[in-house]
Short mmCIF file of C-alpha atoms in Angstrom, two decimals:
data_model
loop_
_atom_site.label_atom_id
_atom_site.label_comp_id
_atom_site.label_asym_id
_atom_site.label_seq_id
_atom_site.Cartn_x
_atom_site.Cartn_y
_atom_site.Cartn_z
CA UNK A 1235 17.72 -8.26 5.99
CA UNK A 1236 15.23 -7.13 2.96
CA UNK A 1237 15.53 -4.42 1.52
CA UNK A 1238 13.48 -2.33 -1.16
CA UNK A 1239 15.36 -2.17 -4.68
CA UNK A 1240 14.78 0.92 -6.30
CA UNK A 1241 15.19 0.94 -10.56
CA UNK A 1242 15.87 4.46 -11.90
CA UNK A 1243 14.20 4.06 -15.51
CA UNK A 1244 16.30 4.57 -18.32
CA UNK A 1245 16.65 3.55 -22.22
CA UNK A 1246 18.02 -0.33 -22.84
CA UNK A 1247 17.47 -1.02 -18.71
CA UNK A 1248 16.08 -4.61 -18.83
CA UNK A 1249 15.31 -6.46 -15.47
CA UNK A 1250 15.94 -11.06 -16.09
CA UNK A 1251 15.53 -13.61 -13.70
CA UNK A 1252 18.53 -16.25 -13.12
CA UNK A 1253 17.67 -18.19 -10.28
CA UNK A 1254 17.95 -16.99 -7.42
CA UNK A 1255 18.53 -13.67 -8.64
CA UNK A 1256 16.89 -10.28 -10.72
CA UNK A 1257 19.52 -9.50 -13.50
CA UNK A 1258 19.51 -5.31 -13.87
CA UNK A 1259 21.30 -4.58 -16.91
CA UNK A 1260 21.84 -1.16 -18.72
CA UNK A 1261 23.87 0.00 -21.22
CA UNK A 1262 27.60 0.43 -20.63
CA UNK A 1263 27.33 -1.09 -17.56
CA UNK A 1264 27.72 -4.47 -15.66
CA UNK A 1265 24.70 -6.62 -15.01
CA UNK A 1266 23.73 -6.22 -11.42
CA UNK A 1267 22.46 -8.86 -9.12
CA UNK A 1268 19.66 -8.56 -6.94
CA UNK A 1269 19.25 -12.15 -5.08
CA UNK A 1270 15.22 -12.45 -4.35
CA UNK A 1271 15.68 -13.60 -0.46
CA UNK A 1272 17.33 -9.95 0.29
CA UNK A 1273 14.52 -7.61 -1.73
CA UNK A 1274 11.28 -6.55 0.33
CA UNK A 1275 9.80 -4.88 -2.83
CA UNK A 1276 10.72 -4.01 -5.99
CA UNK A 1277 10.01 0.27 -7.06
CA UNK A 1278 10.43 1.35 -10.57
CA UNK A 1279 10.71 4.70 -11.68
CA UNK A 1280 10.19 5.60 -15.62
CA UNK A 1281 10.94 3.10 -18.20
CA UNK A 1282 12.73 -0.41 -17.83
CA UNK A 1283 11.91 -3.84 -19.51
CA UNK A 1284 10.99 -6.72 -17.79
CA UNK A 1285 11.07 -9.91 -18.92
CA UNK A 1286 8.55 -12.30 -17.46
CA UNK A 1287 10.08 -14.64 -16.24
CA UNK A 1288 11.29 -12.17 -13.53
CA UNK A 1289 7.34 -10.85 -13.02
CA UNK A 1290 6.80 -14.69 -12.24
CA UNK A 1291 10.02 -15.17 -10.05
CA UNK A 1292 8.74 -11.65 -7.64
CA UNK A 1293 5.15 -12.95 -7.94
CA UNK A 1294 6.38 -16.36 -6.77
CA UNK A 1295 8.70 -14.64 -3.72
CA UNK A 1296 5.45 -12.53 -2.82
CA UNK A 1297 7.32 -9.90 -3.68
CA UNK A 1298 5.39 -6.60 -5.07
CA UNK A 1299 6.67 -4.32 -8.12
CA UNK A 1300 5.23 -1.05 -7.87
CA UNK A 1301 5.49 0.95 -11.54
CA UNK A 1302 5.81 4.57 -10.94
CA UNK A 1303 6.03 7.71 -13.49
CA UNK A 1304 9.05 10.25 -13.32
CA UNK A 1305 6.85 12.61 -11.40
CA UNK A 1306 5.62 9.73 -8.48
CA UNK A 1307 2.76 9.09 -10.04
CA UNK A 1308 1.44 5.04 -9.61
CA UNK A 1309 1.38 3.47 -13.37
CA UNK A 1310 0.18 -0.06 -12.37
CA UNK A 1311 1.43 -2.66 -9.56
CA UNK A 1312 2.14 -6.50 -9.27
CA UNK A 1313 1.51 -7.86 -6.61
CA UNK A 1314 2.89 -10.90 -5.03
CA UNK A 1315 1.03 -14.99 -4.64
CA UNK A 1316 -0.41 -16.01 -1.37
CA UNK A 1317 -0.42 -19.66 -0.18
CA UNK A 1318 -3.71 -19.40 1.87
CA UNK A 1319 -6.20 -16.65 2.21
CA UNK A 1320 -5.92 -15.32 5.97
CA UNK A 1321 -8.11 -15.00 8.24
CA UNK A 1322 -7.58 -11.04 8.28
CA UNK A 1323 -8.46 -10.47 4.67
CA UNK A 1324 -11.58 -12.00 4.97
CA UNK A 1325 -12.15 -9.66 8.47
CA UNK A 1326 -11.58 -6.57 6.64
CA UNK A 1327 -13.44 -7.87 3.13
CA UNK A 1328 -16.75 -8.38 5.43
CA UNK A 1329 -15.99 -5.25 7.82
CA UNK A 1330 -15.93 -3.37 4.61
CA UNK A 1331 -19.14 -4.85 3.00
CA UNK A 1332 -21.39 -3.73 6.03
CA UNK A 1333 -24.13 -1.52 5.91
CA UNK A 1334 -22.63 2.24 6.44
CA UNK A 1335 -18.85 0.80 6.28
CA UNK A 1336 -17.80 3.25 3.65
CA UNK A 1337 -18.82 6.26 6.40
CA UNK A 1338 -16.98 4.47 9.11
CA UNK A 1339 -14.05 3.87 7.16
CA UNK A 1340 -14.23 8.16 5.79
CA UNK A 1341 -14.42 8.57 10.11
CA UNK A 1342 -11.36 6.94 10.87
CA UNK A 1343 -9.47 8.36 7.74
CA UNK A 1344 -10.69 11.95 8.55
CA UNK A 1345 -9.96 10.90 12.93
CA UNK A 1346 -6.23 9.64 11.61
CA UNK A 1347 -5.66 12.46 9.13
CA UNK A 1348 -6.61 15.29 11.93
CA UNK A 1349 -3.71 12.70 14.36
CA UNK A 1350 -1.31 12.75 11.33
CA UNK A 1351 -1.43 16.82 10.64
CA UNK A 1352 -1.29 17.66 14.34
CA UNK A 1353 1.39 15.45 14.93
CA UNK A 1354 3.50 16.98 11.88
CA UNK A 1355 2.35 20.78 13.59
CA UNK A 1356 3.95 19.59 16.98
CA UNK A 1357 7.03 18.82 15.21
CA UNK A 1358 6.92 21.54 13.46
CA UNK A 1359 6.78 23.43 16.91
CA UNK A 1360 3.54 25.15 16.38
CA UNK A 1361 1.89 27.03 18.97
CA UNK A 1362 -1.47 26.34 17.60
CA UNK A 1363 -0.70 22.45 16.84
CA UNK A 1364 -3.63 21.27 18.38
CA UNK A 1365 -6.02 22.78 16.38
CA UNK A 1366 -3.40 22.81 12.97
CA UNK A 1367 -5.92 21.15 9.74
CA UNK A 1368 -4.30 19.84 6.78
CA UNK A 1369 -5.47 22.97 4.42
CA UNK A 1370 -3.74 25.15 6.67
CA UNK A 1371 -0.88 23.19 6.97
CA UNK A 1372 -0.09 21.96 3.39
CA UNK A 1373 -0.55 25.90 2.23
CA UNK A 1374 2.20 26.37 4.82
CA UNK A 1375 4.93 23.68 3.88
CA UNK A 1376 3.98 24.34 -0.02
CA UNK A 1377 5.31 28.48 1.33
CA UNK A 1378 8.13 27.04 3.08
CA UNK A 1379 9.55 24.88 1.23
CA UNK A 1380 11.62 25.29 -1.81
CA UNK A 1381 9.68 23.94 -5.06
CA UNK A 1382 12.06 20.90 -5.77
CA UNK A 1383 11.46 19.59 -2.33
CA UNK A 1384 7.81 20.43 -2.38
CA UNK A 1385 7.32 18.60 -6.06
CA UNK A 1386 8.91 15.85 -3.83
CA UNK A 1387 6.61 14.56 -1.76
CA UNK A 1388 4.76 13.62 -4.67
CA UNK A 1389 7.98 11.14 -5.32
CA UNK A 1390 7.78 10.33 -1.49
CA UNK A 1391 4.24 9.35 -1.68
CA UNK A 1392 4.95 6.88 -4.41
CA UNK A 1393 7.23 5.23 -2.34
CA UNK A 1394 5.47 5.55 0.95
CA UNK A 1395 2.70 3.43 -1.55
CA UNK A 1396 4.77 0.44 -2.41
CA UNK A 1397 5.77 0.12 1.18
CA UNK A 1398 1.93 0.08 1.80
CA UNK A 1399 1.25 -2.27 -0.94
CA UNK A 1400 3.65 -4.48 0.20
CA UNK A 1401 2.98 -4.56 4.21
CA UNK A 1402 -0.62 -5.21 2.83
CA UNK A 1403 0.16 -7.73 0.85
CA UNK A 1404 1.97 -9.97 3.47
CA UNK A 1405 -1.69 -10.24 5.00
CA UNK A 1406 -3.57 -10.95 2.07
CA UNK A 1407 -4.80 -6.87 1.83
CA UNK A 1408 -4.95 -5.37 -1.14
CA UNK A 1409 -4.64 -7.97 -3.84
CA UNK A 1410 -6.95 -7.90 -7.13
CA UNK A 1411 -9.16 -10.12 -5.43
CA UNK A 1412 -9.28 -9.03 -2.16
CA UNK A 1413 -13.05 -7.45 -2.36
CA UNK A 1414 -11.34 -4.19 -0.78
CA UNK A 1415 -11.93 -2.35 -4.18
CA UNK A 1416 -14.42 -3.27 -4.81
CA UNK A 1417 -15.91 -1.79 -1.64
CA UNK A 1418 -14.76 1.40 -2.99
CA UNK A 1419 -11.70 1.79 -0.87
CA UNK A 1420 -8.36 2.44 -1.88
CA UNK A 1421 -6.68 1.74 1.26
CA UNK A 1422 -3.19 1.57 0.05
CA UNK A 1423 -3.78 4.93 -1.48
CA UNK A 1424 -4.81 6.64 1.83
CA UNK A 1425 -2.41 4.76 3.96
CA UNK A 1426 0.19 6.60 1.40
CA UNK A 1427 -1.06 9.89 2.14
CA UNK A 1428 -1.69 9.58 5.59
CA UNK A 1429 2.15 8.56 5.67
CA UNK A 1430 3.42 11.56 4.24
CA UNK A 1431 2.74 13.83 6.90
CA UNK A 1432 4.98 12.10 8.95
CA UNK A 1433 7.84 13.34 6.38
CA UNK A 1434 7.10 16.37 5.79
CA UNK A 1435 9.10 17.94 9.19
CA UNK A 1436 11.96 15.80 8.10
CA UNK A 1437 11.90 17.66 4.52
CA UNK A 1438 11.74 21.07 6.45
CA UNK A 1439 14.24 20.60 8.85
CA UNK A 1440 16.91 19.25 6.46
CA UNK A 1441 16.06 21.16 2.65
CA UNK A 1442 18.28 23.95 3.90
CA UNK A 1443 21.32 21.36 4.20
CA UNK A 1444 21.09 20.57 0.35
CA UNK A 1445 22.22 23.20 -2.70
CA UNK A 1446 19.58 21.49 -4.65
CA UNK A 1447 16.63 19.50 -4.34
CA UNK A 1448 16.72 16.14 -3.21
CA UNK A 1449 17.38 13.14 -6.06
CA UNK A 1450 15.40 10.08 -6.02
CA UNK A 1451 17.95 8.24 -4.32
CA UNK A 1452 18.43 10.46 -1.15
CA UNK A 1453 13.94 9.97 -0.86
CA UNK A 1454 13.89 6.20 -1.31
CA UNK A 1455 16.84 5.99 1.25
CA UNK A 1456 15.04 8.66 3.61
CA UNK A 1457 11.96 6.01 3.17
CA UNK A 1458 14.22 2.71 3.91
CA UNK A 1459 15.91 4.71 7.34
CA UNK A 1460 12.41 5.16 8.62
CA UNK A 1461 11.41 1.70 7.56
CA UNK A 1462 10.65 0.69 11.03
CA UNK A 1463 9.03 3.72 12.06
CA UNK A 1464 6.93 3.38 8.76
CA UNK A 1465 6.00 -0.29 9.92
CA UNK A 1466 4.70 0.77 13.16
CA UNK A 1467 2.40 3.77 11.53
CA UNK A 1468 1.07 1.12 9.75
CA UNK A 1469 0.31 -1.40 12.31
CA UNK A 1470 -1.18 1.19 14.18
CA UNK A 1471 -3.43 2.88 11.16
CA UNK A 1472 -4.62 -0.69 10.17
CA UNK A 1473 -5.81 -1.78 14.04
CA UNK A 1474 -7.47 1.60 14.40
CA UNK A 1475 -9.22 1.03 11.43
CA UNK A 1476 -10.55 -2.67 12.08
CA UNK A 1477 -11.61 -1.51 15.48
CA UNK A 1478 -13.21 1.62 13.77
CA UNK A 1479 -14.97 -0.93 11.64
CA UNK A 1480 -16.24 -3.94 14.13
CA UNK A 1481 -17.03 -1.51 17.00
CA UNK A 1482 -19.41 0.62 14.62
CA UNK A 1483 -22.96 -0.33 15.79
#
């Protein structure tokens, strides 16, 4: 099974390639191993070396490294070599070049956004979740929860982003090339944020379990345990949207 490999940033971290494996070295510790045929995506938090030879290896592998800040913010991304340009990238590249696609495609993010809050609310148990907007609600969690674990869903969302950027990639979405930003969408970005909601009950119903706010490593496990659920949000954001798109008259 894949998983995502996480890289806490520190001074003198370097990341090598020795076939078939990323080399993670620090100092005053032993080299770790990361064999390329169990790693989904690669997420890196602060500062760490790479040599190229490893960028090539991941790139080869189609396997995306996401470069994130301390704070969750996206620094830049790699993204992984296709074979063959499929048939669904050049669906959505079109779609997204029509005349009035950039309103269709603000109509399906605002349709799933109002689906995404209301189904957080309903968690939540509200009495009014059927009519709950995300102004209301995000003034609400930022009350009720704790600042640590408010500050991160920030660090959530730049996870929640290289899974995007990675289940995009495997069809072709996404890449430099793709056209998609150039239509002035940033699909992975939105996908990232419409994906948060759907963590946001699981931050209020367990912050009160924890002394302190949650590390880095307790979110990008949170992220991997959801993994499938995560998957299936996706699936179902990205056929709404290309129905939103090639039903529009």
């Amino acid at each position: 099974m894949r998983r995502a490999l996480y890289l806490q940033g520190r001074t003198g971290m370097t990341v090598e390639y020795d076939e078939p494996a990323l080399v993670v070295t620090e100092p005053d510790k032993s080299r770790l191993l990361f064999p390329l045929v169990r790693v989904s995506r690669v997420v890196v938090c602060g500062e760490v070396e790479w040599n190229m030879a490893a960028l090539f290896a991941c790139a080869d592998a189609g396997i995306a490294v996401v470069f994130m800040s301390a704070s969750g913010e996206l620094r830049g991304r790699w993204l992984g070599s296709l074979a063959e340009r499929p048939r669904l990238l050049q669906q959505f590249t079109e779609l997204l070049r029509g005349p009035d696609a950039s309103l269709h495609y603000q109509d399906w993010f605002a349709a799933m956004r109002r689906m995404a809050v209301r189904s957080a609310a309903r968690r939540l148990r509200f009495a009014d979740w059927q009519t709950a907007d995300a102004d209301s609600l995000r003034h609400w969690l930022q009350r009720e929860l704790p600042d640590d674990w408010w500050l991160a869903g920030d660090i959530l969302r730049g996870y929640l982003l290289s899974f995007a950027i990675q289940y995009l990639g495997d069809f072709g979405l996404d890449g430099g090339d793709t056209g998609i930003d150039s239509a002035g969408v940033r699909l992975a970005d939105d996908l990232a944020g419409l994906l948060l909601w759907d963590f946001y009950p699981v931050l209020v119903s367990r912050h009160t379990s924890f002394a302190e706010g949650p590390d880095k490593r307790y979110l990008a496990g949170l992220v991997d345990k959801r993994g499938r659920r995560v998957e299936q949000l996706l699936r179902g954001l990205l056929n709404r949207l290309h129905r939103c798109l090639s039903e529009a008259p």
